[in-house]
mmCIF file of C-alpha atoms and ligand atoms in Angstrom:
data_model
loop_
_atom_site.group_PDB
_atom_site.id
_atom_site.type_symbol
_atom_site.label_atom_id
_atom_site.label_comp_id
_atom_site.label_asym_id
_atom_site.label_seq_id
_atom_site.Cartn_x
_atom_site.Cartn_y
_atom_site.Cartn_z
ATOM 1 C CA UNK A 1 0.001 -0.004 -0.021
ATOM 2 C CA UNK A 2 1.365 3.448 -0.847
ATOM 3 C CA UNK A 3 2.219 5.887 1.981
ATOM 4 C CA UNK A 4 -0.775 8.172 1.477
ATOM 5 C CA UNK A 5 -3.248 5.261 1.653
ATOM 6 C CA UNK A 6 -1.668 3.845 4.788
ATOM 7 C CA UNK A 7 -1.901 7.295 6.350
ATOM 8 C CA UNK A 8 -5.533 7.547 5.416
ATOM 9 C CA UNK A 9 -6.386 4.185 6.999
ATOM 10 C CA UNK A 10 -4.515 4.937 10.235
ATOM 11 C CA UNK A 11 -6.123 8.415 10.516
ATOM 12 C CA UNK A 12 -9.545 6.857 10.552
ATOM 13 C CA UNK A 13 -8.603 3.903 12.794
ATOM 14 C CA UNK A 14 -6.875 6.023 15.462
ATOM 15 C CA UNK A 15 -8.654 9.401 15.362
ATOM 16 C CA UNK A 16 -5.529 11.219 14.202
ATOM 17 C CA UNK A 17 -4.912 14.748 13.001
ATOM 18 C CA UNK A 18 -1.689 14.850 10.957
ATOM 19 C CA UNK A 19 -0.067 18.257 10.674
ATOM 20 C CA UNK A 20 3.183 19.132 8.926
ATOM 21 C CA UNK A 21 5.394 22.237 8.724
ATOM 22 C CA UNK A 22 6.149 23.713 5.288
ATOM 23 C CA UNK A 23 9.730 22.379 5.469
ATOM 24 C CA UNK A 24 8.675 18.731 5.855
ATOM 25 C CA UNK A 25 9.329 16.277 3.018
ATOM 26 C CA UNK A 26 6.797 16.793 0.196
ATOM 27 C CA UNK A 27 5.390 13.302 0.570
ATOM 28 C CA UNK A 28 4.551 14.044 4.233
ATOM 29 C CA UNK A 29 3.044 17.419 3.408
ATOM 30 C CA UNK A 30 0.783 15.757 0.799
ATOM 31 C CA UNK A 31 -0.455 13.265 3.348
ATOM 32 C CA UNK A 32 -1.108 15.831 6.102
ATOM 33 C CA UNK A 33 -4.517 17.264 7.060
ATOM 34 C CA UNK A 34 -2.921 20.635 7.421
ATOM 35 C CA UNK A 35 0.374 22.126 6.308
ATOM 36 C CA UNK A 36 1.511 25.527 7.481
ATOM 37 C CA UNK A 37 3.924 27.914 9.235
ATOM 38 C CA UNK A 38 4.595 27.897 12.990
ATOM 39 C CA UNK A 39 1.718 30.210 13.816
ATOM 40 C CA UNK A 40 -0.773 28.350 11.611
ATOM 41 C CA UNK A 41 0.221 24.965 13.107
ATOM 42 C CA UNK A 42 -0.109 26.255 16.695
ATOM 43 C CA UNK A 43 -3.615 27.560 15.928
ATOM 44 C CA UNK A 44 -4.797 24.576 13.865
ATOM 45 C CA UNK A 45 -3.999 22.012 16.571
ATOM 46 C CA UNK A 46 -5.892 24.165 19.066
ATOM 47 C CA UNK A 47 -8.967 24.483 16.823
ATOM 48 C CA UNK A 48 -9.293 20.836 15.814
ATOM 49 C CA UNK A 49 -11.048 18.136 17.865
ATOM 50 C CA UNK A 50 -8.855 15.012 17.230
ATOM 51 C CA UNK A 51 -7.692 13.067 20.213
ATOM 52 C CA UNK A 52 -4.264 12.305 18.744
ATOM 53 C CA UNK A 53 -2.043 14.730 16.821
ATOM 54 C CA UNK A 54 0.926 13.540 14.827
ATOM 55 C CA UNK A 55 3.163 16.612 14.675
ATOM 56 C CA UNK A 56 5.643 16.669 11.764
ATOM 57 C CA UNK A 57 8.004 19.519 12.499
ATOM 58 C CA UNK A 58 10.820 20.275 14.956
ATOM 59 C CA UNK A 59 10.657 19.915 18.754
ATOM 60 C CA UNK A 60 9.675 23.480 19.711
ATOM 61 C CA UNK A 61 6.607 23.335 17.421
ATOM 62 C CA UNK A 62 5.418 20.077 18.958
ATOM 63 C CA UNK A 63 6.101 21.447 22.498
ATOM 64 C CA UNK A 64 4.023 24.557 21.799
ATOM 65 C CA UNK A 65 1.176 22.287 20.656
ATOM 66 C CA UNK A 66 1.381 20.466 23.972
ATOM 67 C CA UNK A 67 1.417 23.684 26.024
ATOM 68 C CA UNK A 68 -1.658 24.961 24.172
ATOM 69 C CA UNK A 69 -3.482 21.632 24.208
ATOM 70 C CA UNK A 70 -2.536 19.606 27.302
ATOM 71 C CA UNK A 71 -5.670 17.472 26.915
ATOM 72 C CA UNK A 72 -4.583 16.169 23.510
ATOM 73 C CA UNK A 73 -1.992 13.507 22.845
ATOM 74 C CA UNK A 74 0.746 15.226 20.788
ATOM 75 C CA UNK A 75 2.992 12.710 19.092
ATOM 76 C CA UNK A 76 6.361 13.762 17.585
ATOM 77 C CA UNK A 77 7.574 10.998 15.258
ATOM 78 C CA UNK A 78 11.268 11.819 15.878
ATOM 79 C CA UNK A 79 12.176 13.574 19.156
ATOM 80 C CA UNK A 80 15.697 14.193 17.747
ATOM 81 C CA UNK A 81 14.217 16.589 15.228
ATOM 82 C CA UNK A 82 15.323 19.630 17.179
ATOM 83 C CA UNK A 83 15.840 23.242 16.162
ATOM 84 C CA UNK A 84 19.473 24.227 16.987
ATOM 85 C CA UNK A 85 18.523 27.868 17.347
ATOM 86 C CA UNK A 86 16.157 26.984 20.223
ATOM 87 C CA UNK A 87 19.187 25.575 22.083
ATOM 88 C CA UNK A 88 21.083 28.933 21.794
ATOM 89 C CA UNK A 89 19.490 30.369 24.944
ATOM 90 C CA UNK A 90 21.570 30.085 28.112
ATOM 91 C CA UNK A 91 18.951 30.049 30.907
ATOM 92 C CA UNK A 92 21.365 31.381 33.561
ATOM 93 C CA UNK A 93 22.237 34.366 31.350
ATOM 94 C CA UNK A 94 18.559 35.001 30.580
ATOM 95 C CA UNK A 95 17.554 34.976 34.283
ATOM 96 C CA UNK A 96 20.481 37.305 35.147
ATOM 97 C CA UNK A 97 19.446 39.657 32.320
ATOM 98 C CA UNK A 98 15.873 39.759 33.694
ATOM 99 C CA UNK A 99 17.111 40.488 37.201
ATOM 100 C CA UNK A 100 19.279 43.353 35.977
ATOM 101 C CA UNK A 101 16.564 44.702 33.665
ATOM 102 C CA UNK A 102 13.246 44.437 35.465
ATOM 103 C CA UNK A 103 11.520 46.975 33.201
ATOM 104 C CA UNK A 104 12.369 45.131 29.983
ATOM 105 C CA UNK A 105 9.768 42.889 28.278
ATOM 106 C CA UNK A 106 11.131 39.537 27.152
ATOM 107 C CA UNK A 107 9.815 38.544 23.719
ATOM 108 C CA UNK A 108 10.753 35.097 22.635
ATOM 109 C CA UNK A 109 10.494 33.685 19.147
ATOM 110 C CA UNK A 110 8.566 30.420 19.268
ATOM 111 C CA UNK A 111 11.783 28.736 18.139
ATOM 112 C CA UNK A 112 12.698 28.328 21.834
ATOM 113 C CA UNK A 113 12.319 25.534 24.342
ATOM 114 C CA UNK A 114 9.621 25.544 27.056
ATOM 115 C CA UNK A 115 11.991 26.792 29.778
ATOM 116 C CA UNK A 116 12.675 29.955 27.720
ATOM 117 C CA UNK A 117 8.958 30.490 27.148
ATOM 118 C CA UNK A 118 8.375 30.292 30.881
ATOM 119 C CA UNK A 119 10.731 33.250 31.343
ATOM 120 C CA UNK A 120 9.045 35.222 28.495
ATOM 121 C CA UNK A 121 6.337 37.909 28.608
ATOM 122 C CA UNK A 122 5.090 37.010 25.198
ATOM 123 C CA UNK A 123 6.050 34.787 22.228
ATOM 124 C CA UNK A 124 5.977 35.549 18.548
ATOM 125 C CA UNK A 125 6.461 33.809 15.225
ATOM 126 C CA UNK A 126 7.965 35.223 12.047
ATOM 127 C CA UNK A 127 4.445 36.059 10.857
ATOM 128 C CA UNK A 128 3.565 38.321 13.799
ATOM 129 C CA UNK A 129 6.903 39.426 15.357
ATOM 130 C CA UNK A 130 6.478 43.120 14.464
ATOM 131 C CA UNK A 131 2.874 43.208 15.604
ATOM 132 C CA UNK A 132 3.708 41.474 18.881
ATOM 133 C CA UNK A 133 6.566 43.917 19.710
ATOM 134 C CA UNK A 134 4.359 46.902 18.772
ATOM 135 C CA UNK A 135 1.571 45.589 21.026
ATOM 136 C CA UNK A 136 3.695 45.870 24.203
ATOM 137 C CA UNK A 137 3.476 48.802 26.553
ATOM 138 C CA UNK A 138 7.147 48.554 27.664
ATOM 139 C CA UNK A 139 9.701 50.731 25.812
ATOM 140 C CA UNK A 140 12.520 48.276 26.402
ATOM 141 C CA UNK A 141 12.481 44.826 24.857
ATOM 142 C CA UNK A 142 14.798 41.846 24.890
ATOM 143 C CA UNK A 143 14.215 39.797 21.760
ATOM 144 C CA UNK A 144 15.537 36.247 21.599
ATOM 145 C CA UNK A 145 17.086 34.114 20.280
ATOM 146 C CA UNK A 146 17.212 35.106 16.542
ATOM 147 C CA UNK A 147 19.314 38.264 15.979
ATOM 148 C CA UNK A 148 18.312 38.341 12.307
ATOM 149 C CA UNK A 149 14.616 38.380 13.055
ATOM 150 C CA UNK A 150 15.331 40.879 15.825
ATOM 151 C CA UNK A 151 17.113 43.193 13.362
ATOM 152 C CA UNK A 152 14.114 42.799 10.992
ATOM 153 C CA UNK A 153 11.738 43.921 13.818
ATOM 154 C CA UNK A 154 13.951 46.943 14.501
ATOM 155 C CA UNK A 155 13.336 48.224 10.950
ATOM 156 C CA UNK A 156 9.653 48.723 11.795
ATOM 157 C CA UNK A 157 9.701 49.488 15.539
ATOM 158 C CA UNK A 158 11.723 52.654 16.026
ATOM 159 C CA UNK A 159 10.137 53.874 19.257
ATOM 160 C CA UNK A 160 11.463 51.054 21.468
ATOM 161 C CA UNK A 161 14.952 50.009 22.573
ATOM 162 C CA UNK A 162 15.397 46.390 21.484
ATOM 163 C CA UNK A 163 18.265 44.260 22.847
ATOM 164 C CA UNK A 164 19.123 41.262 20.722
ATOM 165 C CA UNK A 165 20.281 37.807 21.728
ATOM 166 C CA UNK A 166 23.110 36.387 19.592
ATOM 167 C CA UNK A 167 21.257 33.391 18.205
ATOM 168 C CA UNK A 168 20.650 32.561 14.582
ATOM 169 C CA UNK A 169 19.389 29.805 12.295
ATOM 170 C CA UNK A 170 22.286 28.119 10.512
ATOM 171 C CA UNK A 171 20.092 27.254 7.505
ATOM 172 C CA UNK A 172 18.978 30.871 6.897
ATOM 173 C CA UNK A 173 22.144 32.615 8.019
ATOM 174 C CA UNK A 174 24.046 30.862 5.209
ATOM 175 C CA UNK A 175 21.881 32.379 2.470
ATOM 176 C CA UNK A 176 24.115 34.953 0.765
ATOM 177 C CA UNK A 177 23.654 38.103 -1.266
ATOM 178 C CA UNK A 178 26.242 36.764 -3.679
ATOM 179 C CA UNK A 179 24.211 33.558 -4.430
ATOM 180 C CA UNK A 180 21.020 35.606 -4.882
ATOM 181 C CA UNK A 181 22.755 38.048 -7.222
ATOM 182 C CA UNK A 182 24.137 35.150 -9.317
ATOM 183 C CA UNK A 183 20.545 33.828 -9.709
ATOM 184 C CA UNK A 184 19.313 37.329 -10.505
ATOM 185 C CA UNK A 185 21.807 37.535 -13.416
ATOM 186 C CA UNK A 186 20.071 34.499 -14.983
ATOM 187 C CA UNK A 187 16.554 35.664 -13.989
ATOM 188 C CA UNK A 188 16.673 39.460 -14.008
ATOM 189 C CA UNK A 189 12.836 39.775 -13.813
ATOM 190 C CA UNK A 190 12.563 37.466 -10.762
ATOM 191 C CA UNK A 191 10.939 38.617 -7.540
ATOM 192 C CA UNK A 192 13.151 37.970 -4.485
ATOM 193 C CA UNK A 193 11.264 36.574 -1.452
ATOM 194 C CA UNK A 194 13.058 35.781 1.770
ATOM 195 C CA UNK A 195 12.365 34.651 5.334
ATOM 196 C CA UNK A 196 13.138 37.219 8.081
ATOM 197 C CA UNK A 197 15.657 34.728 9.638
ATOM 198 C CA UNK A 198 17.979 35.733 6.761
ATOM 199 C CA UNK A 199 20.838 38.170 7.401
ATOM 200 C CA UNK A 200 20.031 41.938 7.180
ATOM 201 C CA UNK A 201 21.978 42.387 3.920
ATOM 202 C CA UNK A 202 19.859 39.594 2.332
ATOM 203 C CA UNK A 203 16.671 41.235 3.654
ATOM 204 C CA UNK A 204 17.882 44.536 2.105
ATOM 205 C CA UNK A 205 17.812 43.134 -1.453
ATOM 206 C CA UNK A 206 14.454 41.273 -1.089
ATOM 207 C CA UNK A 207 11.247 42.459 -2.690
ATOM 208 C CA UNK A 208 9.178 40.533 -0.139
ATOM 209 C CA UNK A 209 10.019 39.340 3.426
ATOM 210 C CA UNK A 210 7.687 36.952 5.248
ATOM 211 C CA UNK A 211 7.010 33.744 7.115
ATOM 212 C CA UNK A 212 6.734 30.509 5.144
ATOM 213 C CA UNK A 213 2.945 31.060 4.922
ATOM 214 C CA UNK A 214 3.547 34.679 3.883
ATOM 215 C CA UNK A 215 5.906 33.555 1.104
ATOM 216 C CA UNK A 216 3.256 31.086 -0.195
ATOM 217 C CA UNK A 217 0.610 33.821 -0.200
ATOM 218 C CA UNK A 218 2.866 36.316 -1.950
ATOM 219 C CA UNK A 219 3.779 33.755 -4.632
ATOM 220 C CA UNK A 220 0.177 33.139 -5.547
ATOM 221 C CA UNK A 221 -0.891 36.792 -5.412
ATOM 222 C CA UNK A 222 2.073 38.303 -7.222
ATOM 223 C CA UNK A 223 1.987 38.886 -10.997
ATOM 224 C CA UNK A 224 5.693 37.795 -11.216
ATOM 225 C CA UNK A 225 6.372 34.552 -13.045
ATOM 226 C CA UNK A 226 9.819 33.888 -11.630
ATOM 227 C CA UNK A 227 10.877 33.940 -7.947
ATOM 228 C CA UNK A 228 14.208 33.667 -6.196
ATOM 229 C CA UNK A 229 13.476 32.291 -2.748
ATOM 230 C CA UNK A 230 15.574 32.665 0.383
ATOM 231 C CA UNK A 231 14.365 29.936 2.727
ATOM 232 C CA UNK A 232 14.480 26.179 3.195
ATOM 233 C CA UNK A 233 14.410 24.342 -0.100
ATOM 234 C CA UNK A 234 11.442 22.064 0.651
ATOM 235 C CA UNK A 235 9.198 25.133 0.402
ATOM 236 C CA UNK A 236 9.517 24.541 -3.345
ATOM 237 C CA UNK A 237 7.150 21.601 -2.977
ATOM 238 C CA UNK A 238 4.015 23.661 -2.153
ATOM 239 C CA UNK A 239 5.149 26.701 -4.128
ATOM 240 C CA UNK A 240 5.405 24.635 -7.365
ATOM 241 C CA UNK A 241 2.277 22.622 -6.631
ATOM 242 C CA UNK A 242 0.117 25.704 -6.001
ATOM 243 C CA UNK A 243 1.674 27.751 -8.810
ATOM 244 C CA UNK A 244 2.503 25.309 -11.662
ATOM 245 C CA UNK A 245 2.947 28.167 -14.194
ATOM 246 C CA UNK A 246 5.641 29.875 -12.098
ATOM 247 C CA UNK A 247 9.359 29.214 -11.577
ATOM 248 C CA UNK A 248 11.043 29.089 -8.140
ATOM 249 C CA UNK A 249 14.781 29.169 -7.627
ATOM 250 C CA UNK A 250 16.453 28.448 -4.287
ATOM 251 C CA UNK A 251 20.103 29.766 -4.363
ATOM 252 C CA UNK A 252 22.376 27.380 -2.436
ATOM 253 C CA UNK A 253 19.447 24.938 -1.795
ATOM 254 C CA UNK A 254 19.319 25.693 1.964
ATOM 255 C CA UNK A 255 18.411 22.561 3.917
ATOM 256 C CA UNK A 256 17.220 22.079 7.522
ATOM 257 C CA UNK A 257 18.561 18.655 8.417
ATOM 258 C CA UNK A 258 16.504 18.564 11.547
ATOM 259 C CA UNK A 259 13.224 18.891 9.712
ATOM 260 C CA UNK A 260 14.270 16.002 7.508
ATOM 261 C CA UNK A 261 14.766 13.622 10.464
ATOM 262 C CA UNK A 262 11.057 12.961 10.188
ATOM 263 C CA UNK A 263 10.584 10.309 7.516
ATOM 264 C CA UNK A 264 7.461 8.619 6.105
ATOM 265 C CA UNK A 265 8.472 5.396 7.905
ATOM 266 C CA UNK A 266 8.632 7.183 11.299
ATOM 267 C CA UNK A 267 5.290 8.865 10.617
ATOM 268 C CA UNK A 268 3.616 5.497 9.900
ATOM 269 C CA UNK A 269 5.203 3.912 12.998
ATOM 270 C CA UNK A 270 3.882 6.806 15.187
ATOM 271 C CA UNK A 271 0.492 6.544 13.670
ATOM 272 C CA UNK A 272 0.363 2.810 14.444
ATOM 273 C CA UNK A 273 1.798 2.971 17.941
ATOM 274 C CA UNK A 274 0.591 6.464 18.955
ATOM 275 C CA UNK A 275 4.009 7.357 20.355
ATOM 276 C CA UNK A 276 6.409 8.945 21.177
ATOM 277 C CA UNK A 277 4.143 11.297 23.083
ATOM 278 C CA UNK A 278 5.616 14.693 23.949
ATOM 279 C CA UNK A 279 5.728 14.976 27.748
ATOM 280 C CA UNK A 280 6.218 18.267 29.573
ATOM 281 C CA UNK A 281 6.047 18.943 33.290
ATOM 282 C CA UNK A 282 2.588 20.317 34.272
ATOM 283 C CA UNK A 283 4.050 23.293 36.071
ATOM 284 C CA UNK A 284 6.067 24.288 33.005
ATOM 285 C CA UNK A 285 2.975 23.918 30.795
ATOM 286 C CA UNK A 286 1.056 26.205 33.134
ATOM 287 C CA UNK A 287 3.712 28.905 33.021
ATOM 288 C CA UNK A 288 4.514 28.616 29.315
ATOM 289 C CA UNK A 289 0.895 28.864 28.253
ATOM 290 C CA UNK A 290 0.482 32.522 29.076
ATOM 291 C CA UNK A 291 3.115 33.951 26.636
ATOM 292 C CA UNK A 292 1.853 31.647 23.860
ATOM 293 C CA UNK A 293 -1.842 32.483 24.421
ATOM 294 C CA UNK A 294 -0.919 36.185 24.601
ATOM 295 C CA UNK A 295 0.689 35.806 21.179
ATOM 296 C CA UNK A 296 -2.316 34.054 19.696
ATOM 297 C CA UNK A 297 -4.544 36.871 20.973
ATOM 298 C CA UNK A 298 -2.372 39.457 19.188
ATOM 299 C CA UNK A 299 -2.709 37.232 16.122
ATOM 300 C CA UNK A 300 -1.036 36.925 12.768
ATOM 301 C CA UNK A 301 0.715 40.013 11.462
ATOM 302 C CA UNK A 302 0.909 41.440 7.876
HETATM 303 P P1 13P B 401 7.728 29.864 9.895
HETATM 304 O O1 13P B 401 6.999 30.219 11.142
HETATM 305 O O2 13P B 401 7.872 31.016 8.948
HETATM 306 O O3 13P B 401 7.143 28.661 9.223
HETATM 307 O O4 13P B 401 9.231 29.534 10.282
HETATM 308 C C1 13P B 401 9.605 28.544 11.144
HETATM 309 C C2 13P B 401 11.044 28.223 11.005
HETATM 310 O O5 13P B 401 11.571 27.435 11.719
HETATM 311 C C3 13P B 401 11.779 28.959 10.029
HETATM 312 O O6 13P B 401 13.069 28.495 9.963
HETATM 313 FE FE1 SF4 B 402 15.338 25.854 13.271
HETATM 314 FE FE2 SF4 B 402 16.385 27.024 11.130
HETATM 315 FE FE3 SF4 B 402 15.434 24.550 10.920
HETATM 316 FE FE4 SF4 B 402 13.764 26.637 11.201
HETATM 317 S S1 SF4 B 402 15.163 26.200 9.474
HETATM 318 S S2 SF4 B 402 13.665 24.714 12.279
HETATM 319 S S3 SF4 B 402 14.989 27.950 12.614
HETATM 320 S S4 SF4 B 402 17.184 25.252 12.207
#
C-alpha cells in the first residue's frame, strides 16, 4: 500500500490529526490534514477536535502544541528533530538579564524551548513578530534568540529600545547576497522573497520578506512569473504545486537537516503505535501557556 493510503487508513482507525510544517518532506506534506507555518500549526492544533495529533516539525513546534493543548496527545515521530537555534538560549544568562533589567519585556521567538517560554512575557512567530513587539506597553524589549529576526523587527519598531540575543538559524544565516545576485543575473525579472531569519543584507535586497505562509501567499498573489526564494528548499514543494505556471529558484538549496529527520516510515510507526508522546512537566505547561496564548490573541501580522 502506498504511503498516502496507509496514512488515510490509520487516521480513521486511530482518530488522528496529521499536521506538517512547510519544510517537511513533500510526501509528508501531501499526506497531512494541514500544512503551514509555525503560527498556523499552533492555531490549527488548538482548533481541531482530534484526540491524537501527529506533529511533523521540529521539537519546539510540537512542544508549543502540548502547552496549548494539554488534553490532546501530541505525538512527535522523531524527538531528535530539534531546532538548533532554540538551544542557543543560556537560561542562567537570561535569568540574570531579567534580574538586571526588570523593566524590559522579554519577547521570545517560538523557536525556543519551554523553559525559555516560561521566562518570557510574550512569544511571537515570524508572521507576527512586528505586531507582537508593537503591542507591548514597555519601551525596552529583549528579543531572543534570533538576532536576524530581531534586526528585522527593528526596521519597523523605532520607538522602542530592542536588545538582541546572539542566536541565529544556521540554514537561513548561510543564504548569501552573492548567491542571490548570481541567480538574478540568470533571471533578472525574478521577484526575491526571503524569510526574516535571513541576514540583514539579504533582507535589504528582497522584494518581499515573510514567514513561510507569507511567502506562499505572496507567490500566488504576485503577478511575477519567476521567484528567487531565500528559505528552506522544501518550500519549493508547495510553491510549485500551488503555482504550476511559475518558476522558483532556491540559491544554495538551503536545507534544515533537523526537519528531515522525520521520515514517512517514522510517521507511519507513530500513527500505528501512537508514540512517542511529547511529555512536559505540568508546572512548566502552566507557566509557558500565558506567553503563547498572549501571542495568539495578538494574532497573525501582515
Ligand atoms: P515559519 O513560522 O515562517 O514557518 O518559520 C519557522 C522556522 O523554523 C523557520 O526556519
Ligand atoms: Fe530551526 Fe532554522 Fe530549521 Fe527553522 S530552518 S527549524 S529555525 S534550524
